GROMACS .gro file of C-alpha atoms in nm:
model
  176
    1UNK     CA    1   0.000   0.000   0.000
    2UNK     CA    2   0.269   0.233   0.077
    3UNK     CA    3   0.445   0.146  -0.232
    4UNK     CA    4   0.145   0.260  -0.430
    5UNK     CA    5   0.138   0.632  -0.262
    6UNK     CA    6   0.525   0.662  -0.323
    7UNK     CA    7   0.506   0.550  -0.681
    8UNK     CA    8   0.158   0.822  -0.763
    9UNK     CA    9   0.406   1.072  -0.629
   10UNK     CA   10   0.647   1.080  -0.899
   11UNK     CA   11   0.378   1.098  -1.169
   12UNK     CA   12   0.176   1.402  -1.022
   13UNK     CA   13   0.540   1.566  -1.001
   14UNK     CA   14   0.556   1.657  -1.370
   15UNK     CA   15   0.150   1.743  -1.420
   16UNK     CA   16   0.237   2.013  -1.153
   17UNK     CA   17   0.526   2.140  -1.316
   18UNK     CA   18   0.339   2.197  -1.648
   19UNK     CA   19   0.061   2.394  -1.494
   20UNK     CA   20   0.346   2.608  -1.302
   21UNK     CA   21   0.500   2.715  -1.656
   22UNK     CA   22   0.181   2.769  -1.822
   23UNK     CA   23   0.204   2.482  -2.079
   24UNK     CA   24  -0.109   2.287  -1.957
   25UNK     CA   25  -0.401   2.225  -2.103
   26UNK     CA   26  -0.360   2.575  -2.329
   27UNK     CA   27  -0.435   2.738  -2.015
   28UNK     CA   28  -0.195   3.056  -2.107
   29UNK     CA   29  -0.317   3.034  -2.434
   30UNK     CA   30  -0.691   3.125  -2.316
   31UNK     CA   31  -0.576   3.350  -2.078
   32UNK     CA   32  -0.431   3.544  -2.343
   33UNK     CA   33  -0.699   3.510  -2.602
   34UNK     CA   34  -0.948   3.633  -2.358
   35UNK     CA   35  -0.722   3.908  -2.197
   36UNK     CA   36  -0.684   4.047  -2.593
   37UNK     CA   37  -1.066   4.037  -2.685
   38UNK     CA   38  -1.111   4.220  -2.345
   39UNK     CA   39  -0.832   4.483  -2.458
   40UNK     CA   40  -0.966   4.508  -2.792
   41UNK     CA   41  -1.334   4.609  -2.641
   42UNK     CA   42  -1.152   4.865  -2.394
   43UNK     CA   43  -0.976   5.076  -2.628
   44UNK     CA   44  -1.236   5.286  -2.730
   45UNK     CA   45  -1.334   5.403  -2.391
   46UNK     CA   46  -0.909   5.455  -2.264
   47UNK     CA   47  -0.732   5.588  -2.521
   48UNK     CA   48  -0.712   5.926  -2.419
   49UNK     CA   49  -0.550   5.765  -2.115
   50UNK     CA   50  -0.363   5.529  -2.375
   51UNK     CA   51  -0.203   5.790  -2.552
   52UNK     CA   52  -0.123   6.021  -2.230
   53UNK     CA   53   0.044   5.782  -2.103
   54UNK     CA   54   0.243   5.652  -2.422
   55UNK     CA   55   0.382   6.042  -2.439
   56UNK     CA   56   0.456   6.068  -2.128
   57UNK     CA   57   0.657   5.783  -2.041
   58UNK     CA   58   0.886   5.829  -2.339
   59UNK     CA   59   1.185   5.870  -2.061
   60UNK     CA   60   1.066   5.538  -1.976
   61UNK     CA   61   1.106   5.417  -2.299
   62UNK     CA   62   1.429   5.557  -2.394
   63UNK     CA   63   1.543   5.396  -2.092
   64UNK     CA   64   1.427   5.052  -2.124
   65UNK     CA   65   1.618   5.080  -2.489
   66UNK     CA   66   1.919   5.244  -2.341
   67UNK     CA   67   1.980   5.008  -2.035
   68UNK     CA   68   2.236   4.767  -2.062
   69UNK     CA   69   2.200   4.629  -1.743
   70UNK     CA   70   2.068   4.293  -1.706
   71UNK     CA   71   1.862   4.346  -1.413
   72UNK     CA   72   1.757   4.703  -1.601
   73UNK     CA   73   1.747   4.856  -1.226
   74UNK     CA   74   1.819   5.195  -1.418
   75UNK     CA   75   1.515   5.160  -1.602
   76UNK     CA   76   1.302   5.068  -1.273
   77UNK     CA   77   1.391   5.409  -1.107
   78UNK     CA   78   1.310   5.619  -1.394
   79UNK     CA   79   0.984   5.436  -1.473
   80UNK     CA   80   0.854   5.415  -1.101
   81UNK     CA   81   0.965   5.832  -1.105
   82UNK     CA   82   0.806   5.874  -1.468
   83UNK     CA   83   0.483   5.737  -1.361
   84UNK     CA   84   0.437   5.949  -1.035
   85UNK     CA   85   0.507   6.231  -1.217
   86UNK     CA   86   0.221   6.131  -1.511
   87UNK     CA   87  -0.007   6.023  -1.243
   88UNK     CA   88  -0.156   6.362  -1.122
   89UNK     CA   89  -0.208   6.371  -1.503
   90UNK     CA   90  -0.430   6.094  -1.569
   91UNK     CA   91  -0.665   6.197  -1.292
   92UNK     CA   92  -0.670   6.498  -1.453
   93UNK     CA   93  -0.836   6.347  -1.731
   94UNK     CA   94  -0.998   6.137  -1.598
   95UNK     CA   95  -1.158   6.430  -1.417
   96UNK     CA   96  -1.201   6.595  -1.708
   97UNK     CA   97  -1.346   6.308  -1.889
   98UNK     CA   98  -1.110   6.114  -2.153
   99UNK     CA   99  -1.122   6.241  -2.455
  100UNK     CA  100  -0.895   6.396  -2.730
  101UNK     CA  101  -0.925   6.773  -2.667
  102UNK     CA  102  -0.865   6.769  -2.273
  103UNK     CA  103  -0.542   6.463  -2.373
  104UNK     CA  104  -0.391   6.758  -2.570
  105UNK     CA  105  -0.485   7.038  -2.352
  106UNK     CA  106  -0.279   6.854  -2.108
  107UNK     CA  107  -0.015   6.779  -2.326
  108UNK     CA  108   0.039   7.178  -2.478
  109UNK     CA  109   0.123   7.292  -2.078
  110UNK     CA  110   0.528   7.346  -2.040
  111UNK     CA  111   0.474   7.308  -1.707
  112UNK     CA  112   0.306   7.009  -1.735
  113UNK     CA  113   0.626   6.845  -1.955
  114UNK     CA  114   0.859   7.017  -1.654
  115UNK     CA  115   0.647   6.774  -1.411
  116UNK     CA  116   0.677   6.475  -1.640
  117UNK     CA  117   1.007   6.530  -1.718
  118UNK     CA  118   1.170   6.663  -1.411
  119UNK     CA  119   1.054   6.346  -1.253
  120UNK     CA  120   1.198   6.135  -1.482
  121UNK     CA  121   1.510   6.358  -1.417
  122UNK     CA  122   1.516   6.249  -1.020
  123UNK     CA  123   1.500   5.893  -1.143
  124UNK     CA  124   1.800   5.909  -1.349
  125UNK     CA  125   1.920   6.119  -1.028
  126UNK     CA  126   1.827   5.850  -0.823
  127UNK     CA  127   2.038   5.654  -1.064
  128UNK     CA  128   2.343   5.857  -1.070
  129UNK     CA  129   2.381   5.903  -0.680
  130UNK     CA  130   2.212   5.630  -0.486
  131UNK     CA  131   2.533   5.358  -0.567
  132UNK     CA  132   2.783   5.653  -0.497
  133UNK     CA  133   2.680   5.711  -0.199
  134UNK     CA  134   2.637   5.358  -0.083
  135UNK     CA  135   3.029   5.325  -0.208
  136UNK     CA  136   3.079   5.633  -0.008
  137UNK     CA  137   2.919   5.499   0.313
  138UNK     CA  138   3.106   5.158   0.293
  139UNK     CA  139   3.443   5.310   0.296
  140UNK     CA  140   3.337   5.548   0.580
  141UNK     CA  141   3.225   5.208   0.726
  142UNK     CA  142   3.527   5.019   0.661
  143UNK     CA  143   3.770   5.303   0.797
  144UNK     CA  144   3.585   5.323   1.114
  145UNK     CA  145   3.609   4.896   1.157
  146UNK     CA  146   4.002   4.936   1.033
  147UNK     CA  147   3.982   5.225   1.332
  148UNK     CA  148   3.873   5.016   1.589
  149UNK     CA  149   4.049   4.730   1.540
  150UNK     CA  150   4.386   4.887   1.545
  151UNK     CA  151   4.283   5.058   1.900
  152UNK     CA  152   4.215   4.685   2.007
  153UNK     CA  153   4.543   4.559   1.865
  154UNK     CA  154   4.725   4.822   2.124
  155UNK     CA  155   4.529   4.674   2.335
  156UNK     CA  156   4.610   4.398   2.345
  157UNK     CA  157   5.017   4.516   2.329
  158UNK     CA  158   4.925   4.708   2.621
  159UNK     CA  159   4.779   4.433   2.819
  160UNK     CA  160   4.941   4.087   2.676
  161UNK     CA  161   5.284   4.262   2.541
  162UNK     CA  162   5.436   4.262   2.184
  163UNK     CA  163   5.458   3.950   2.109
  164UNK     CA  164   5.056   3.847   2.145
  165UNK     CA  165   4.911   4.096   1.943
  166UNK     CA  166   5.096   4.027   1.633
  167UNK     CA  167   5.001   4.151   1.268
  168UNK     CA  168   5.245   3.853   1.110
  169UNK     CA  169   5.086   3.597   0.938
  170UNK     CA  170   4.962   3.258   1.167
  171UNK     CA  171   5.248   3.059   0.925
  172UNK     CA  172   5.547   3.287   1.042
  173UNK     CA  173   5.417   3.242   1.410
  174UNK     CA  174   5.422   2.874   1.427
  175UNK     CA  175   5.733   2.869   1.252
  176UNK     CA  176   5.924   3.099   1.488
   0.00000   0.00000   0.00000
């Protein structure tokens, strides 16, 4: 009997592996199918929003092409900055009601692109400084530990003598 349960176990194994990657029973492929026929019926009614938001996360874009980082961290910061400064723009429109004439009325304001933009602009900040100053704090780090553990190397000379608080290697120690 217990043979039986341990030999079902293998065969379930791969079942569940297929429906974790999507390849089951065309499950991704309906998913898909149906999330497209949905889209399809919703662009009408959002693309005002559709288009705002194409224009305005052109930073975005230009990062996404740009990055050559695997990970595309780079492009993260400037998208995640990009969109909160688009956001007070949608619901603006939304506000407004989507259509064509308020998308553009939007999109003529300078100071609307200086929003947009300049928020891109503290991503790419963001970017630019944040590993700096991490670099920066781990030196000032590591000269503080180098700091302290020189004052408890005299120390120890103070306490022990010379000849216990040693910076030789362990090799020349036994050796001697």
């Amino acid at each position: 009997m217990a043979d039986a349960k341990e030999e079902a176990k293998p065969a379930a194994a791969p079942a569940a592996d297929a429906k974790k990657d999507g390849k089951g029973k065309g499950g991704g492929k309906a998913k898909f199918i149906l999330f497209m026929i949905m889209f399809g019926f919703a662009v009408p009614f959002i693309m005002p929003t559709l288009i705002l938001v194409l224009v305005g996360m052109i930073p975005t874009i230009i990062a996404l092409v740009t990055d050559s980082d695997r990970n595309k961290s780079s492009t993260a910061a400037i998208g995640a900055m990009n969109c909160a400064g688009l956001t007070p723009f949608i619901i603006d429109l939304w506000v407004k009601g989507q259509s064509m004439p308020a998308v553009l009325d939007i999109l003529r304001v300078p100071g609307n692109w200086l929003v947009i933009l300049g928020a891109s602009a503290i991503g790419q900040l963001i970017v630019f400084a944040v590993p700096q100053a991490m670099t920066a704090l781990t030196l000032v780090r590591a000269e503080i530990r180098l700091k302290t553990l020189k004052h408890n190397l005299e120390q120890l000379k103070t306490t022990w003598g010379p000849e216990v608080a040693t910076t030789k290697p362990l090799d020349k120690i036994v050796k001697e």
